[in-house]
Short mmCIF file of N, CA and C in Angstrom, two decimals:
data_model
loop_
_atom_site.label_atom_id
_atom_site.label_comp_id
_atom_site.label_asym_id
_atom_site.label_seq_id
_atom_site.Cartn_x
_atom_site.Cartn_y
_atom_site.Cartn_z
N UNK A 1 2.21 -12.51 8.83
CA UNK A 1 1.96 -11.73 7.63
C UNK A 1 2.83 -12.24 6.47
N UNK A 2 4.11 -11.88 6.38
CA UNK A 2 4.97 -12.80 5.39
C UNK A 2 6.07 -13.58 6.02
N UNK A 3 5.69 -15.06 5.36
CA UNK A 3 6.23 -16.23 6.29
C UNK A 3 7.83 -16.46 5.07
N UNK A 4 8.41 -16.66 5.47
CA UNK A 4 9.60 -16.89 4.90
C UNK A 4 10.05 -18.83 5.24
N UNK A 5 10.73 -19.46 4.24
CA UNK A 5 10.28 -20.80 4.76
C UNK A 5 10.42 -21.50 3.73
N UNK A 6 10.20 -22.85 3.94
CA UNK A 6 10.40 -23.90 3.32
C UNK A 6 10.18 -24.00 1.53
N UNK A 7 9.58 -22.92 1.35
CA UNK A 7 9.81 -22.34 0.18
C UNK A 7 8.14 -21.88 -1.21
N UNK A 8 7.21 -23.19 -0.67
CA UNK A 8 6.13 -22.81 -1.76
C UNK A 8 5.04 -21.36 -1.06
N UNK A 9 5.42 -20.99 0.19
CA UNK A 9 4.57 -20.26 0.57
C UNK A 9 4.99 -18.82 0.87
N UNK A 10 6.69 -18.79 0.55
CA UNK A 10 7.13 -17.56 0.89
C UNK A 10 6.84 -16.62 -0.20
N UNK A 11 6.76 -15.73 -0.06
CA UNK A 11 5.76 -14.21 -0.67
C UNK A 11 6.88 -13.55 -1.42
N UNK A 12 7.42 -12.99 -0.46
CA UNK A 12 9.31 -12.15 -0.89
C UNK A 12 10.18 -12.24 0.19
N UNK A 13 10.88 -11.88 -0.43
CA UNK A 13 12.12 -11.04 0.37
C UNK A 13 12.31 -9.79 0.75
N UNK A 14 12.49 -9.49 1.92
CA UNK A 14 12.04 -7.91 2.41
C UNK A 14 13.85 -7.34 2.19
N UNK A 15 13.73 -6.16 1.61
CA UNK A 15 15.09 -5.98 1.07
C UNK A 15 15.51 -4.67 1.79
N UNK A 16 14.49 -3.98 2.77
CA UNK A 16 14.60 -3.11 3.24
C UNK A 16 14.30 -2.92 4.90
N UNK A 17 14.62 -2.16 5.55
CA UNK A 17 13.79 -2.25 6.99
C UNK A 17 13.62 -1.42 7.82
N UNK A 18 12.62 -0.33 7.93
CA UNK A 18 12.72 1.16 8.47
C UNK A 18 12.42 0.37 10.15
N UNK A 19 12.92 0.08 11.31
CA UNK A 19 12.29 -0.52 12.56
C UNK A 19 11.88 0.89 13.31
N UNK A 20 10.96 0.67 14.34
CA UNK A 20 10.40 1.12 15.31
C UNK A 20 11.39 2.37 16.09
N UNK A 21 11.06 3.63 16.05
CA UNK A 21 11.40 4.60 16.37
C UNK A 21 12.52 5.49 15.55
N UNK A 22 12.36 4.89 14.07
CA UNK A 22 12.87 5.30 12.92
C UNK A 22 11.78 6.34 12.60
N UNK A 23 12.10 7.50 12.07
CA UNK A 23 11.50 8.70 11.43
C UNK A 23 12.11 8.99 10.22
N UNK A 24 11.59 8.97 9.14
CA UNK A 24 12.07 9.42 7.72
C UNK A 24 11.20 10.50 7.34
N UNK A 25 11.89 11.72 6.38
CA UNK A 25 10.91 12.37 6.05
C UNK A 25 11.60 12.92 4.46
N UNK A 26 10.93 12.88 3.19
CA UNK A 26 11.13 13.05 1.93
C UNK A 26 10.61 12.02 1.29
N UNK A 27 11.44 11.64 0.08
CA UNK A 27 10.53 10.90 -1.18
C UNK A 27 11.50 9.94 -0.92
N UNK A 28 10.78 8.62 -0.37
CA UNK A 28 11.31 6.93 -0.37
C UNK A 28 10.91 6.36 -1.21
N UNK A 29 12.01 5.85 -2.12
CA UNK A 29 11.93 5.65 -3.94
C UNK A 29 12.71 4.00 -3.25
N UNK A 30 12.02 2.91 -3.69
CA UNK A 30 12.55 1.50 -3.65
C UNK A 30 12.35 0.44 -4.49
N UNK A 31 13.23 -0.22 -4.71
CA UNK A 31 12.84 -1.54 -5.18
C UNK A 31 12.73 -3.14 -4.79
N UNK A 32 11.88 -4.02 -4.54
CA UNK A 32 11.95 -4.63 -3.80
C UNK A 32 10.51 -4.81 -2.46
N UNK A 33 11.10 -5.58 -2.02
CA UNK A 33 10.02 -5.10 -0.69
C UNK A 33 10.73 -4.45 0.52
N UNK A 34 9.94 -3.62 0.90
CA UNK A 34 10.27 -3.00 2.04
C UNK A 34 9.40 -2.93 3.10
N UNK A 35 9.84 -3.08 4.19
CA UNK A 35 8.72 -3.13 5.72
C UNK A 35 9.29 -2.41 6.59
N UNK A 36 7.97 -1.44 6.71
CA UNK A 36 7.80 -0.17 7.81
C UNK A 36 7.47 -0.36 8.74
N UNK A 37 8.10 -0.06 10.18
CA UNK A 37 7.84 -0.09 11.72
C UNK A 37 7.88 1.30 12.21
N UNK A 38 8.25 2.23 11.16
CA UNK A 38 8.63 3.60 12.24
C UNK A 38 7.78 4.65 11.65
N UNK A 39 8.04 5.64 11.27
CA UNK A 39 7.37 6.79 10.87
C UNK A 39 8.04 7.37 9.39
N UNK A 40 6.90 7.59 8.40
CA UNK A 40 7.68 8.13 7.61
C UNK A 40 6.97 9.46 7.08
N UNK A 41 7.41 10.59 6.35
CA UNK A 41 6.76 11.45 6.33
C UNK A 41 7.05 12.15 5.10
N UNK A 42 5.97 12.06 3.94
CA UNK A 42 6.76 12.89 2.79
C UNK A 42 5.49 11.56 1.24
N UNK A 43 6.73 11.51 0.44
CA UNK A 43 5.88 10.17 -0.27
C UNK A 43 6.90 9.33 -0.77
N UNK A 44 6.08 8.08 -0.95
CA UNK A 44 6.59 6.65 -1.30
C UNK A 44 5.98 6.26 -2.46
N UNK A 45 7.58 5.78 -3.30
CA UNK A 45 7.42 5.40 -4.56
C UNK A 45 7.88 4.36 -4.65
N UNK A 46 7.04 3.60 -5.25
CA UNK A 46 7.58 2.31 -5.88
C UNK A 46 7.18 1.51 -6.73
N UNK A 47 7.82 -0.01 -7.52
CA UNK A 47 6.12 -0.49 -8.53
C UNK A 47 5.98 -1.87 -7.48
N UNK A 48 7.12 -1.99 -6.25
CA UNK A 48 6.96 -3.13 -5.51
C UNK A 48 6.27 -3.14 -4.43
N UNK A 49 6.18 -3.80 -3.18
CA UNK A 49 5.92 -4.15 -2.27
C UNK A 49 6.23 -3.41 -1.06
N UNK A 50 5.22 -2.64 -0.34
CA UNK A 50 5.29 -2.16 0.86
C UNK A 50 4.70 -2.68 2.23
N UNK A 51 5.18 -3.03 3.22
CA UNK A 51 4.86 -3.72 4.48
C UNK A 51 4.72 -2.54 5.28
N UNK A 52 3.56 -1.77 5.76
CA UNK A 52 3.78 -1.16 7.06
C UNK A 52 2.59 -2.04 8.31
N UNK A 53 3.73 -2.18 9.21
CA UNK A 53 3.06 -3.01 10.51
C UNK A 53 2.51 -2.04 11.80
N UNK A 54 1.57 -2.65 12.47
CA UNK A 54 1.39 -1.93 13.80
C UNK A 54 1.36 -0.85 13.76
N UNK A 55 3.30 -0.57 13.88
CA UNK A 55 3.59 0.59 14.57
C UNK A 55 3.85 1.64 13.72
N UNK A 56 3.57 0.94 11.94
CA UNK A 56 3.70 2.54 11.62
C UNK A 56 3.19 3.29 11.56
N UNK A 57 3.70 4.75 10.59
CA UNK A 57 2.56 5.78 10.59
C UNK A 57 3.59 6.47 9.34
N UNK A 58 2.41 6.23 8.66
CA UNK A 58 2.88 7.05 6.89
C UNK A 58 1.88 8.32 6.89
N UNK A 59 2.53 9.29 6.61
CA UNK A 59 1.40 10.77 6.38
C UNK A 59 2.32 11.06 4.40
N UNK A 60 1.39 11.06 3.87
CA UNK A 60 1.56 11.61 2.37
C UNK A 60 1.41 10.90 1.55
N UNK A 61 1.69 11.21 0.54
CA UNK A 61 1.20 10.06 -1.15
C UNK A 61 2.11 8.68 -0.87
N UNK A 62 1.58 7.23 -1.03
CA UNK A 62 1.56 6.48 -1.59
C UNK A 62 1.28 5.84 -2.85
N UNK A 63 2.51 5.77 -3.48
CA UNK A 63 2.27 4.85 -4.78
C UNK A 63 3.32 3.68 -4.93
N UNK A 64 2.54 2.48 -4.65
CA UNK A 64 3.45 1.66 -5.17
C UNK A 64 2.60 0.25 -6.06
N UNK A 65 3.34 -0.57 -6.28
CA UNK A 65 2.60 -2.07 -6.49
C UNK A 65 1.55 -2.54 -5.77
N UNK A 66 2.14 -2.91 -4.70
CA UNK A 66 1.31 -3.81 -3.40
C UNK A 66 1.64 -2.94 -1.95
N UNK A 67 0.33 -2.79 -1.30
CA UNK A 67 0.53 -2.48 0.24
C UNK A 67 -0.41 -3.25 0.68
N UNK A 68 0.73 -3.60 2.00
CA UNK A 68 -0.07 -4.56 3.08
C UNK A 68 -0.18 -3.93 4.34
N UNK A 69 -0.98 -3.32 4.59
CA UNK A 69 -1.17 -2.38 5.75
C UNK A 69 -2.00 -2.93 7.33
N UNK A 70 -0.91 -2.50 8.57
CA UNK A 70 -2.08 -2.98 9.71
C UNK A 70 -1.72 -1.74 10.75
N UNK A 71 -0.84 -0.89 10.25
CA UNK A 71 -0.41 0.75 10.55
C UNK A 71 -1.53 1.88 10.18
N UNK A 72 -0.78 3.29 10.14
CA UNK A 72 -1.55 4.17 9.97
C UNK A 72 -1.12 5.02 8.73
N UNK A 73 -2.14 4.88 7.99
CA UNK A 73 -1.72 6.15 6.52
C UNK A 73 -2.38 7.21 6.66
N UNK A 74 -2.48 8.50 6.74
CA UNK A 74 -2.87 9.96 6.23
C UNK A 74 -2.55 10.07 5.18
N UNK A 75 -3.59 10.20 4.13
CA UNK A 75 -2.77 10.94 2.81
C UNK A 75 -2.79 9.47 1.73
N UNK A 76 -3.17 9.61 0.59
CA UNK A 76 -3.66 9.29 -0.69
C UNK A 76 -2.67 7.66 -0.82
N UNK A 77 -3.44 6.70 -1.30
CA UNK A 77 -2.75 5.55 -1.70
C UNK A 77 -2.99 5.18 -3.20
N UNK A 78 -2.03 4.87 -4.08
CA UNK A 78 -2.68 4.55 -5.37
C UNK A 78 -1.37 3.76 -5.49
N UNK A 79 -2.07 1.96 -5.68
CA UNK A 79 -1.38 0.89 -5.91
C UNK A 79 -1.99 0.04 -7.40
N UNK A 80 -0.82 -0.26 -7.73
CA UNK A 80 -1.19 -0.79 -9.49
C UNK A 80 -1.40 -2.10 -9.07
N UNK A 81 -1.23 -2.94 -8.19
CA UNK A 81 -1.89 -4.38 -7.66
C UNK A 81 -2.80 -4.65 -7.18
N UNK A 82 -2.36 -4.16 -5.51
CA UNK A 82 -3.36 -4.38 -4.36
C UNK A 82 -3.05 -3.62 -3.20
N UNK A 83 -4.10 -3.39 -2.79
CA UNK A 83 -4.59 -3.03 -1.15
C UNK A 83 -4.87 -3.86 -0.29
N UNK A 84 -4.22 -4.27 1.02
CA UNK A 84 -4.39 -5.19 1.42
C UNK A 84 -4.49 -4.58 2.92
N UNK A 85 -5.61 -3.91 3.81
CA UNK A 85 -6.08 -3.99 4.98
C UNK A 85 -5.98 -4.94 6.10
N UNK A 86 -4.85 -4.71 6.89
CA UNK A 86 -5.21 -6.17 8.14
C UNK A 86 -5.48 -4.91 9.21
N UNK A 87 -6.54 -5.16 9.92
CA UNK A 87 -6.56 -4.95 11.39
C UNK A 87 -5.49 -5.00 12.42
N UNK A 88 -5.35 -3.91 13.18
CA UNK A 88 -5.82 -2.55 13.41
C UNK A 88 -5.40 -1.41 12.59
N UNK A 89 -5.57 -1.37 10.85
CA UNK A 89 -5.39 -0.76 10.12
C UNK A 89 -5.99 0.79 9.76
N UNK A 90 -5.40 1.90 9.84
CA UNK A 90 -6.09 3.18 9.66
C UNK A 90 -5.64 4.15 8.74
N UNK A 91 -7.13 4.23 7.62
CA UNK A 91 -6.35 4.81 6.53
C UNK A 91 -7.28 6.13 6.38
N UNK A 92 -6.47 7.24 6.38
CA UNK A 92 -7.35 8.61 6.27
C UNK A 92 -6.82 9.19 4.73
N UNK A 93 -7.75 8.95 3.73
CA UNK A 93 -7.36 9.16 2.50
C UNK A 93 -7.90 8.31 1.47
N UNK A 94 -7.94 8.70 0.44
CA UNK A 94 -8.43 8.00 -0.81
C UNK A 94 -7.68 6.54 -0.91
N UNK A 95 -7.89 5.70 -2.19
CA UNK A 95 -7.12 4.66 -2.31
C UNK A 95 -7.66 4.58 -3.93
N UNK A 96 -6.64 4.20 -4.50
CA UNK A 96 -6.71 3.80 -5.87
C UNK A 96 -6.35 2.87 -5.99
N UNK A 97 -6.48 1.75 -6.31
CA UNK A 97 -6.70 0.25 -6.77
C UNK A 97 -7.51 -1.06 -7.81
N UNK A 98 -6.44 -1.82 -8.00
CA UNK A 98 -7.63 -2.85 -9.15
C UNK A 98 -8.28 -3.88 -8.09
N UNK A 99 -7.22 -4.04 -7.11
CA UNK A 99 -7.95 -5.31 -6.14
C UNK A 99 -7.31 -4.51 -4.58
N UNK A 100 -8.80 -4.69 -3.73
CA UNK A 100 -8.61 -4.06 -2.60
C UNK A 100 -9.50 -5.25 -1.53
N UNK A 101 -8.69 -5.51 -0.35
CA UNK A 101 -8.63 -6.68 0.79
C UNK A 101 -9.04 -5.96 2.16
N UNK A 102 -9.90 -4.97 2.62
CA UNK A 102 -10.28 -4.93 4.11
C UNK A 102 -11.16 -5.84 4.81
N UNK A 103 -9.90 -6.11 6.05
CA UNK A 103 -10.40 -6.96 6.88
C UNK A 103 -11.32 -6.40 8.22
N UNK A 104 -11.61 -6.83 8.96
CA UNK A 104 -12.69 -6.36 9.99
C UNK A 104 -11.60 -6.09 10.63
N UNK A 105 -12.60 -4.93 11.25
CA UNK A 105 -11.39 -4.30 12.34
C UNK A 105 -10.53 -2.89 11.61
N UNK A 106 -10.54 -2.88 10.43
CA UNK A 106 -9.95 -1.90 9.55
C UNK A 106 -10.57 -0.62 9.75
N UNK A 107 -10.41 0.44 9.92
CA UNK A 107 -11.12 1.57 9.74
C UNK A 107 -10.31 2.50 8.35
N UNK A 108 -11.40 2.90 7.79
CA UNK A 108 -10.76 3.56 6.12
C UNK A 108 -11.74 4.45 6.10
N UNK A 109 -11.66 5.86 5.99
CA UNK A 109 -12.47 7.36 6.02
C UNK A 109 -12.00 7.67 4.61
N UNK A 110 -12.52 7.53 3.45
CA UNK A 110 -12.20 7.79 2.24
C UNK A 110 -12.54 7.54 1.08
N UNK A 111 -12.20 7.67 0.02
CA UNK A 111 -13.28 6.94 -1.26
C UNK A 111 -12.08 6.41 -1.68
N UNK A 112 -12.86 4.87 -2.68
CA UNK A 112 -11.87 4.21 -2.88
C UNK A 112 -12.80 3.65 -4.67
N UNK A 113 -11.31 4.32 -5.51
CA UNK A 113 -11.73 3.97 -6.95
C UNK A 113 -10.59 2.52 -7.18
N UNK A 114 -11.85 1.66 -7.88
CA UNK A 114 -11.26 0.12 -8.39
C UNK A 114 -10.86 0.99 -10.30
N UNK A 115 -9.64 1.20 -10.06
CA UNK A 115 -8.78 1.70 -11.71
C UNK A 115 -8.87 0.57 -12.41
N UNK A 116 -8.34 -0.53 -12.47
CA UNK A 116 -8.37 -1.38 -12.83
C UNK A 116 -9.25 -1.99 -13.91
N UNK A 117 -10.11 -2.45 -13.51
CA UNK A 117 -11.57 -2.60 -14.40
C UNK A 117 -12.13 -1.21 -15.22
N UNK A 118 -11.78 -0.37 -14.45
CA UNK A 118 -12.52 1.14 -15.21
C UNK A 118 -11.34 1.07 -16.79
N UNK A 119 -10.35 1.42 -15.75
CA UNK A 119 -9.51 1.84 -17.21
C UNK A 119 -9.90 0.71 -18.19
N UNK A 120 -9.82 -0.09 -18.23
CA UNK A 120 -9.65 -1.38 -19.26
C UNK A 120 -11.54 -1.08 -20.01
N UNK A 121 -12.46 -0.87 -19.35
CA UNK A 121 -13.45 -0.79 -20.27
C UNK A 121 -13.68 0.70 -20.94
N UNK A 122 -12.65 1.76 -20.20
CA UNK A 122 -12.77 3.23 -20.86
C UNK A 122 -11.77 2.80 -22.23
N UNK A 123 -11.12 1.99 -22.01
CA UNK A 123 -10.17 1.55 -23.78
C UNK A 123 -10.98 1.18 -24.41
N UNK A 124 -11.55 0.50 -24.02
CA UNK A 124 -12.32 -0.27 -24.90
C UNK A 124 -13.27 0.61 -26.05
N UNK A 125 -13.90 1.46 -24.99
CA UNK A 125 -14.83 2.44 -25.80
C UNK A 125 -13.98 3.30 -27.05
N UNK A 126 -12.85 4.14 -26.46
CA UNK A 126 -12.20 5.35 -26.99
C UNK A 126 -11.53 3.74 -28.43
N UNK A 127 -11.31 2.89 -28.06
CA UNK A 127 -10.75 2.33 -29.79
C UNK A 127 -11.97 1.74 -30.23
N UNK A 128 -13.53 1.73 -30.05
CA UNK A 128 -14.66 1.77 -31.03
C UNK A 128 -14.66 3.12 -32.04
N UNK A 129 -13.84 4.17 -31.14
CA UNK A 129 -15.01 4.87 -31.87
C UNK A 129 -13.86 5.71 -33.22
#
């Protein structure tokens, strides 16, 4: 997922690291990237980079930059980048996004608005008129 390395292909730096049989519960406010293995419960803020793998399991609002998801979300995602679905990914909840990536194997029960393109042609109109 993110290869760290010789240098033209590395993505980020993960600046954070909830591992496997970690439980958090309240408002996780970060900067940076951060990658989830455990459970978190409450909502996540950020304008950066979220990793949840496998084993996690997020229940509540998501907002950040970028999520790369192959865990489990309950509960609303709205990212100002991207959505990024890897298999065995499960998302029960809306998603707000300009660019959204599900891969096969993903299961997503939810409606999913592309903001992105909308907002930019709803400007457009409201300064014609």
């Amino acid at each position: 997922m993110l290869k760290k390395g010789s240098g033209t292909t590395e993505q980020a730096e993960i600046t954070a690291f909830l591992g496997k049989g970690t439980e958090f519960k309240g408002v996780l406010s970060f900067e940076g990237t951060i990658r989830v293995d455990g459970k978190v419960d409450g909502e996540v803020i950020s304008k950066d980079t979220l990793i949840a793998s496998d084993g996690a399991f997020l229940q509540g609002e998501i907002s950040v930059g970028t999520i790369i998801l192959s865990g489990k979300i309950v509960g609303n995602i709205n990212a100002g980048q991207k959505v990024h679905l890897l298999a065995p990914a499960y998302v029960q909840g809306n998603i707000k996004t300009p660019k959204l990536i599900i891969e096969e194997g993903v299961t997503f029960d939810g409606k999913c608005e592309m903001a992105g393109e909308k907002k930019a042609s709803e400007q457009k109109v409201v300064s014609l008129k």
